[in-house]
Short mmCIF file of C-alpha atoms in Angstrom, two decimals:
data_model
loop_
_atom_site.label_atom_id
_atom_site.label_comp_id
_atom_site.label_asym_id
_atom_site.label_seq_id
_atom_site.Cartn_x
_atom_site.Cartn_y
_atom_site.Cartn_z
CA UNK F 1 91.49 24.54 -19.56
CA UNK F 2 91.49 27.85 -17.45
CA UNK F 3 88.02 29.26 -17.26
CA UNK F 4 89.34 32.82 -16.72
CA UNK F 5 91.28 32.76 -19.97
CA UNK F 6 88.26 31.47 -21.76
CA UNK F 7 86.15 34.23 -20.22
CA UNK F 8 88.52 36.85 -21.37
CA UNK F 9 88.46 35.68 -24.98
CA UNK F 10 84.62 35.35 -24.95
CA UNK F 11 84.44 39.11 -23.58
CA UNK F 12 86.67 40.44 -26.31
CA UNK F 13 83.99 39.67 -28.85
CA UNK F 14 81.61 42.78 -28.67
CA UNK F 15 78.57 40.52 -29.25
CA UNK F 16 75.85 43.33 -28.60
CA UNK F 17 72.40 41.72 -29.33
CA UNK F 18 72.02 40.16 -32.04
CA UNK F 19 75.58 40.42 -33.13
CA UNK F 20 77.79 37.13 -32.98
CA UNK F 21 80.99 38.56 -34.23
CA UNK F 22 82.74 35.19 -34.95
CA UNK F 23 82.43 34.06 -31.33
CA UNK F 24 81.13 30.66 -32.30
CA UNK F 25 84.10 29.82 -34.24
CA UNK F 26 86.17 30.25 -31.21
CA UNK F 27 83.77 28.29 -29.15
CA UNK F 28 83.73 25.48 -31.64
CA UNK F 29 87.54 25.30 -31.35
CA UNK F 30 86.97 24.60 -27.49
CA UNK F 31 84.86 21.54 -28.44
CA UNK F 32 86.00 20.59 -31.91
CA UNK F 33 84.99 16.82 -31.33
CA UNK F 34 81.38 17.94 -30.98
CA UNK F 35 79.01 17.86 -33.80
CA UNK F 36 77.86 21.25 -34.79
CA UNK F 37 74.54 22.53 -35.96
CA UNK F 38 73.88 26.32 -36.66
CA UNK F 39 70.56 27.91 -36.93
CA UNK F 40 70.11 31.39 -38.32
CA UNK F 41 66.84 33.37 -38.46
CA UNK F 42 66.12 37.15 -38.99
CA UNK F 43 69.82 37.94 -38.36
CA UNK F 44 70.17 35.85 -35.23
CA UNK F 45 72.92 33.27 -35.16
CA UNK F 46 72.48 30.19 -32.77
CA UNK F 47 74.77 27.20 -32.11
CA UNK F 48 74.06 23.70 -31.08
CA UNK F 49 77.07 21.48 -30.27
CA UNK F 50 76.52 17.80 -29.11
CA UNK F 51 78.45 14.64 -28.51
CA UNK F 52 76.86 11.15 -28.28
CA UNK F 53 78.19 8.74 -25.67
CA UNK F 54 76.77 5.31 -26.54
CA UNK F 55 73.54 4.45 -28.26
CA UNK F 56 70.99 5.40 -25.60
CA UNK F 57 70.80 7.22 -22.41
CA UNK F 58 69.94 10.73 -21.31
CA UNK F 59 70.48 14.03 -22.90
CA UNK F 60 71.95 16.82 -20.72
CA UNK F 61 72.23 20.34 -22.20
CA UNK F 62 74.00 23.39 -21.10
CA UNK F 63 72.31 26.57 -22.28
CA UNK F 64 73.26 30.15 -22.37
CA UNK F 65 73.54 33.35 -24.53
CA UNK F 66 76.53 35.00 -25.82
CA UNK F 67 74.97 38.40 -26.51
CA UNK F 68 75.15 41.24 -24.15
CA UNK F 69 73.36 44.54 -23.67
CA UNK F 70 75.18 47.90 -24.91
CA UNK F 71 77.95 48.99 -22.68
CA UNK F 72 77.00 52.68 -22.40
CA UNK F 73 79.30 55.49 -21.62
CA UNK F 74 81.44 56.19 -18.46
CA UNK F 75 83.25 52.86 -17.94
CA UNK F 76 86.76 52.92 -16.04
CA UNK F 77 88.04 50.59 -18.57
CA UNK F 78 87.26 49.52 -22.22
CA UNK F 79 84.20 47.27 -21.87
CA UNK F 80 85.22 44.78 -24.40
CA UNK F 81 88.88 44.42 -23.13
CA UNK F 82 88.77 42.42 -20.13
CA UNK F 83 90.45 44.06 -17.19
CA UNK F 84 91.66 42.41 -14.00
CA UNK F 85 91.50 44.57 -10.90
CA UNK F 86 92.07 42.74 -7.73
CA UNK F 87 89.81 39.79 -7.49
CA UNK F 88 87.54 40.96 -10.12
CA UNK F 89 87.41 40.73 -13.91
CA UNK F 90 85.82 43.59 -15.42
CA UNK F 91 84.03 43.72 -18.85
CA UNK F 92 80.55 43.76 -20.58
CA UNK F 93 78.91 40.26 -20.03
CA UNK F 94 81.32 38.78 -17.49
CA UNK F 95 78.43 38.18 -15.19
CA UNK F 96 75.54 38.17 -17.66
CA UNK F 97 76.44 35.55 -18.82
CA UNK F 98 79.87 34.87 -20.42
CA UNK F 99 81.16 33.83 -17.16
CA UNK F 100 78.67 31.05 -17.13
CA UNK F 101 79.37 30.09 -20.69
CA UNK F 102 82.95 29.98 -20.02
CA UNK F 103 82.52 27.92 -16.83
CA UNK F 104 80.43 24.94 -18.64
CA UNK F 105 82.60 25.01 -21.75
CA UNK F 106 85.76 24.38 -19.54
CA UNK F 107 83.87 21.81 -17.49
CA UNK F 108 82.78 19.82 -20.49
CA UNK F 109 86.21 19.87 -22.11
CA UNK F 110 87.74 18.56 -18.96
CA UNK F 111 85.17 15.97 -18.48
CA UNK F 112 85.50 14.67 -21.88
CA UNK F 113 89.33 14.70 -21.77
CA UNK F 114 89.34 12.77 -18.59
CA UNK F 115 87.31 10.09 -20.25
CA UNK F 116 84.61 10.64 -17.68
CA UNK F 117 81.78 8.13 -17.70
CA UNK F 118 78.35 9.29 -19.50
CA UNK F 119 75.82 7.46 -21.36
CA UNK F 120 73.77 9.66 -23.69
CA UNK F 121 74.30 13.02 -25.15
CA UNK F 122 76.17 16.03 -23.89
CA UNK F 123 75.24 19.30 -25.55
CA UNK F 124 75.57 23.11 -25.54
CA UNK F 125 72.90 25.52 -26.83
CA UNK F 126 74.02 29.18 -27.38
CA UNK F 127 72.01 32.15 -28.82
CA UNK F 128 72.73 35.71 -29.52
CA UNK F 129 69.12 36.67 -29.08
CA UNK F 130 68.58 36.40 -25.20
CA UNK F 131 68.89 40.20 -24.36
CA UNK F 132 66.49 41.00 -27.38
CA UNK F 133 63.16 39.85 -28.34
CA UNK F 134 64.49 36.28 -27.55
CA UNK F 135 62.05 34.78 -30.26
CA UNK F 136 64.70 33.81 -32.95
CA UNK F 137 67.12 32.35 -30.35
CA UNK F 138 66.76 29.48 -27.97
CA UNK F 139 62.94 29.18 -28.80
CA UNK F 140 63.58 28.65 -32.39
CA UNK F 141 66.49 26.31 -31.82
CA UNK F 142 64.32 24.03 -29.76
CA UNK F 143 61.80 23.96 -32.26
CA UNK F 144 64.35 22.76 -34.85
CA UNK F 145 65.89 20.10 -32.47
CA UNK F 146 62.36 18.78 -31.78
CA UNK F 147 62.29 18.10 -35.67
CA UNK F 148 65.53 16.33 -35.34
CA UNK F 149 64.57 14.23 -32.25
CA UNK F 150 67.41 15.99 -30.35
CA UNK F 151 65.53 17.70 -27.50
CA UNK F 152 67.37 17.41 -24.19
CA UNK F 153 65.92 15.42 -21.12
CA UNK F 154 67.53 18.01 -18.67
CA UNK F 155 69.06 21.57 -19.06
CA UNK F 156 71.28 23.77 -16.97
CA UNK F 157 71.16 27.44 -17.88
CA UNK F 158 74.11 29.22 -16.31
CA UNK F 159 72.48 32.71 -15.79
CA UNK F 160 73.95 34.60 -12.74
CA UNK F 161 71.52 33.29 -9.96
CA UNK F 162 73.63 33.95 -6.90
CA UNK F 163 73.06 36.88 -4.35
CA UNK F 164 75.68 37.35 -1.70
CA UNK F 165 78.04 34.58 -2.68
CA UNK F 166 78.37 31.99 -5.40
CA UNK F 167 76.18 28.90 -4.74
CA UNK F 168 73.49 30.57 -2.47
CA UNK F 169 70.74 30.48 -4.80
CA UNK F 170 69.73 28.48 -7.84
CA UNK F 171 66.46 29.03 -9.87
CA UNK F 172 64.32 26.05 -10.24
CA UNK F 173 61.51 28.13 -11.81
CA UNK F 174 60.36 31.58 -13.03
CA UNK F 175 57.28 33.72 -13.09
CA UNK F 176 55.64 34.33 -16.46
CA UNK F 177 55.18 37.92 -17.78
CA UNK F 178 51.84 39.48 -19.09
CA UNK F 179 51.96 43.02 -20.56
CA UNK F 180 48.75 44.94 -20.72
CA UNK F 181 47.44 48.20 -22.25
CA UNK F 182 44.11 49.54 -21.14
CA UNK F 183 42.28 52.51 -22.69
CA UNK F 184 39.13 54.03 -20.85
CA UNK F 185 37.07 56.14 -23.27
CA UNK F 186 35.22 59.30 -22.02
CA UNK F 187 33.91 62.43 -23.41
CA UNK F 188 36.05 65.55 -23.66
CA UNK F 189 34.46 68.81 -22.37
CA UNK F 190 34.77 72.14 -20.33
CA UNK F 191 35.45 71.62 -16.69
CA UNK F 192 32.60 74.16 -15.83
CA UNK F 193 30.09 71.76 -17.26
CA UNK F 194 30.93 68.42 -15.85
CA UNK F 195 27.57 67.02 -16.55
CA UNK F 196 28.23 67.41 -20.19
CA UNK F 197 31.47 65.39 -19.86
CA UNK F 198 32.54 61.84 -19.38
CA UNK F 199 35.70 62.08 -17.33
CA UNK F 200 37.76 58.84 -17.64
CA UNK F 201 39.82 60.05 -14.74
CA UNK F 202 36.78 59.61 -12.46
CA UNK F 203 35.90 56.33 -14.04
CA UNK F 204 39.16 54.76 -13.47
CA UNK F 205 39.41 56.26 -9.91
CA UNK F 206 36.51 53.78 -8.82
CA UNK F 207 38.24 50.76 -10.28
CA UNK F 208 41.90 51.58 -9.82
CA UNK F 209 42.30 49.63 -6.41
CA UNK F 210 41.42 46.52 -8.50
CA UNK F 211 44.38 47.29 -10.86
CA UNK F 212 47.24 49.15 -9.40
CA UNK F 213 49.14 46.70 -6.98
CA UNK F 214 46.27 44.25 -6.93
CA UNK F 215 47.17 40.64 -6.33
CA UNK F 216 45.34 38.34 -8.76
CA UNK F 217 46.32 35.31 -6.58
CA UNK F 218 47.56 34.63 -3.25
CA UNK F 219 50.85 33.05 -4.46
CA UNK F 220 52.21 29.82 -3.13
CA UNK F 221 55.30 28.30 -1.40
CA UNK F 222 57.30 28.69 -4.49
CA UNK F 223 55.76 31.80 -5.99
CA UNK F 224 55.02 35.52 -4.98
CA UNK F 225 51.40 36.52 -5.79
CA UNK F 226 50.76 37.56 -9.26
CA UNK F 227 50.56 41.36 -8.70
CA UNK F 228 49.36 43.87 -11.30
CA UNK F 229 52.12 46.47 -11.54
CA UNK F 230 51.14 49.72 -13.22
CA UNK F 231 53.87 51.32 -15.28
CA UNK F 232 52.40 54.36 -16.85
CA UNK F 233 49.03 56.50 -16.67
CA UNK F 234 48.49 59.18 -18.99
CA UNK F 235 45.55 61.31 -19.85
CA UNK F 236 44.47 64.83 -20.92
CA UNK F 237 46.31 67.88 -22.76
CA UNK F 238 48.12 69.20 -19.69
CA UNK F 239 45.60 72.11 -19.44
CA UNK F 240 43.18 72.81 -16.33
CA UNK F 241 40.09 73.64 -18.10
CA UNK F 242 39.43 70.60 -20.38
CA UNK F 243 38.52 67.23 -19.15
CA UNK F 244 40.21 64.25 -20.97
CA UNK F 245 38.73 62.27 -23.85
CA UNK F 246 40.54 59.19 -22.87
CA UNK F 247 42.88 57.60 -20.34
CA UNK F 248 45.63 55.02 -21.03
CA UNK F 249 47.18 52.71 -18.47
CA UNK F 250 50.18 50.30 -19.08
CA UNK F 251 50.88 47.48 -16.71
CA UNK F 252 52.65 44.19 -16.29
CA UNK F 253 52.01 40.98 -14.28
CA UNK F 254 54.66 38.60 -13.35
CA UNK F 255 52.38 35.76 -12.88
CA UNK F 256 52.71 32.44 -11.09
CA UNK F 257 51.29 29.11 -12.43
CA UNK F 258 48.17 29.92 -10.45
CA UNK F 259 47.14 32.75 -12.72
CA UNK F 260 46.79 32.35 -16.47
CA UNK F 261 45.97 34.85 -19.22
CA UNK F 262 42.39 33.77 -19.06
CA UNK F 263 42.18 34.45 -15.37
CA UNK F 264 43.54 37.97 -15.95
CA UNK F 265 41.06 38.56 -18.80
CA UNK F 266 38.30 37.53 -16.54
CA UNK F 267 39.29 39.85 -13.95
CA UNK F 268 39.23 42.82 -16.27
CA UNK F 269 36.06 41.80 -17.82
CA UNK F 270 34.29 41.87 -14.39
CA UNK F 271 35.83 45.13 -13.35
CA UNK F 272 35.19 46.92 -16.74
CA UNK F 273 31.63 45.68 -17.20
CA UNK F 274 29.60 48.62 -18.61
CA UNK F 275 32.74 50.87 -19.17
CA UNK F 276 33.64 51.70 -22.84
CA UNK F 277 37.24 50.54 -23.30
CA UNK F 278 39.82 48.71 -25.15
CA UNK F 279 42.26 46.10 -23.44
CA UNK F 280 45.32 44.45 -24.79
CA UNK F 281 46.88 41.61 -23.06
CA UNK F 282 50.06 39.71 -24.36
CA UNK F 283 51.88 36.82 -22.62
CA UNK F 284 55.41 37.29 -23.44
CA UNK F 285 56.64 34.22 -21.27
CA UNK F 286 54.93 31.49 -19.26
CA UNK F 287 55.63 30.59 -15.81
CA UNK F 288 57.36 27.16 -15.06
CA UNK F 289 58.55 25.20 -12.04
CA UNK F 290 60.96 22.05 -11.84
CA UNK F 291 60.09 20.16 -8.89
CA UNK F 292 62.84 20.10 -6.18
CA UNK F 293 62.91 16.45 -6.01
CA UNK F 294 63.81 16.19 -9.65
CA UNK F 295 67.11 14.43 -10.58
CA UNK F 296 68.74 17.59 -12.12
CA UNK F 297 67.90 19.70 -9.10
CA UNK F 298 69.30 17.14 -6.68
CA UNK F 299 72.39 16.46 -8.62
CA UNK F 300 73.11 20.32 -8.69
CA UNK F 301 72.48 20.51 -4.87
CA UNK F 302 74.81 17.57 -4.31
CA UNK F 303 77.47 19.08 -6.38
CA UNK F 304 77.30 22.58 -4.61
CA UNK F 305 77.41 20.76 -1.40
CA UNK F 306 80.37 18.55 -2.40
CA UNK F 307 82.27 21.21 -3.95
CA UNK F 308 81.68 24.33 -1.70
CA UNK F 309 79.90 22.91 1.25
CA UNK F 310 76.82 25.04 0.33
CA UNK F 311 73.17 24.20 0.25
CA UNK F 312 71.42 26.64 -2.09
CA UNK F 313 68.22 28.24 -1.79
CA UNK F 314 65.79 27.19 -4.40
CA UNK F 315 64.01 30.44 -5.89
CA UNK F 316 61.63 31.55 -8.58
CA UNK F 317 62.40 35.20 -8.21
CA UNK F 318 63.65 37.82 -10.80
CA UNK F 319 62.67 38.22 -14.37
CA UNK F 320 62.47 35.96 -17.32
CA UNK F 321 65.24 33.94 -18.92
CA UNK F 322 65.52 31.37 -21.75
CA UNK F 323 65.05 28.53 -19.33
CA UNK F 324 61.29 29.07 -19.83
CA UNK F 325 61.58 27.81 -23.41
CA UNK F 326 63.27 24.44 -22.43
CA UNK F 327 60.44 24.09 -19.75
CA UNK F 328 57.55 24.45 -22.47
CA UNK F 329 58.99 21.29 -24.08
CA UNK F 330 58.95 19.37 -20.72
CA UNK F 331 62.54 19.66 -20.28
CA UNK F 332 63.59 19.62 -16.77
CA UNK F 333 65.39 22.79 -16.34
CA UNK F 334 67.58 24.67 -13.57
CA UNK F 335 69.46 27.78 -13.56
CA UNK F 336 72.83 28.33 -11.63
CA UNK F 337 75.42 30.83 -11.96
CA UNK F 338 77.55 33.59 -10.52
CA UNK F 339 76.44 36.53 -8.37
CA UNK F 340 74.38 39.06 -10.36
CA UNK F 341 74.97 42.28 -8.60
CA UNK F 342 76.39 44.21 -11.53
CA UNK F 343 74.63 42.72 -14.41
CA UNK F 344 73.66 45.45 -17.18
CA UNK F 345 75.55 48.10 -15.11
CA UNK F 346 78.59 50.21 -15.78
CA UNK F 347 81.91 48.51 -14.87
CA UNK F 348 80.06 45.02 -14.91
CA UNK F 349 82.43 42.74 -12.90
CA UNK F 350 82.65 39.22 -11.57
CA UNK F 351 84.84 37.57 -9.07
CA UNK F 352 87.26 35.24 -10.77
CA UNK F 353 86.98 32.80 -8.07
CA UNK F 354 83.19 32.51 -8.71
CA UNK F 355 83.71 31.52 -12.29
CA UNK F 356 86.41 29.01 -11.40
CA UNK F 357 84.00 27.65 -8.64
CA UNK F 358 81.10 27.50 -11.13
CA UNK F 359 83.36 25.31 -13.36
CA UNK F 360 84.27 23.06 -10.71
CA UNK F 361 80.47 22.50 -9.56
CA UNK F 362 79.69 21.66 -13.33
CA UNK F 363 82.49 19.32 -13.59
CA UNK F 364 81.40 17.55 -10.37
CA UNK F 365 77.92 17.48 -11.59
CA UNK F 366 78.95 15.79 -14.85
CA UNK F 367 80.93 13.30 -12.97
CA UNK F 368 78.20 12.29 -10.80
CA UNK F 369 75.33 12.67 -13.25
CA UNK F 370 75.67 9.15 -14.76
CA UNK F 371 75.41 7.36 -11.29
CA UNK F 372 71.58 7.79 -10.81
CA UNK F 373 69.91 8.79 -14.04
CA UNK F 374 66.07 8.10 -14.68
#
């Protein structure tokens, strides 16, 4: 099965979050011999396909999302009509992440058709909710799979992870994400009588060095420091003769496993002692790390080395992904995909060779995975 032809077909479905547009019927046609479970919640459709090989063994799952961000205006070609231009295929989602989905669907199909040796369960988990709030997609499906005793042992998420060329980087972990809103309360007044005012700008000035750009931890070999990044500060009425009544700050922390939500709460409790304020902290995702010595990491590295002669860099950089939900269930997860240089942009494009190479790497991994399972 040609991965580029499958990718073209996938791109032709305008699956803007959370729309599914019938794409699952096409995907089920690629793996008709797999059992199928569909999970729907709050308008989000999810698909889980699985095939058992023998009574026991390991469970390897390929995860991904079929939803894409809106195309926007100004494309050189119609974004949901895949267009070839030189070595590239152009279309919304070719990198993020229908290229990865096409690669693992074709690799699985070829592996099964070749009567490849596998003992356990091969599965595919797809959602239409990754680019949105991501709470009714992979997260919800894993909750349901746990009830059915169908949780995977290992997972590969085919997000675009490469930088300069395919295979130069894979993700064996991700930082978490904590959003914060802080309001400092003062007392509005006339600037000519500062003693009668309580100016929240002056209050925040004294503690801002402990907020803006402040590292909560010093990082580690795998993770950058957990830094508080201020995204918005606003106060006052845009006049020059009235002091503000309050000041609001919004911020985000991409936290490593060395910093928890409680650590952050303790930090703010200390620096805000005695200051009238209101603080909201919300953890939208938790950090995770799959040890580099784990079987799934080692097998993926070996497959890249054997197929392309490349040893990838292990990284935890970037934003969040649905891999975090696999990790919360103790599933050993890794991310591997094509380059990510045009994701979410106008004229999103992928080198067709990279999609074919990704398929070859996944096929090699499947062929060698049964050799040394734990």
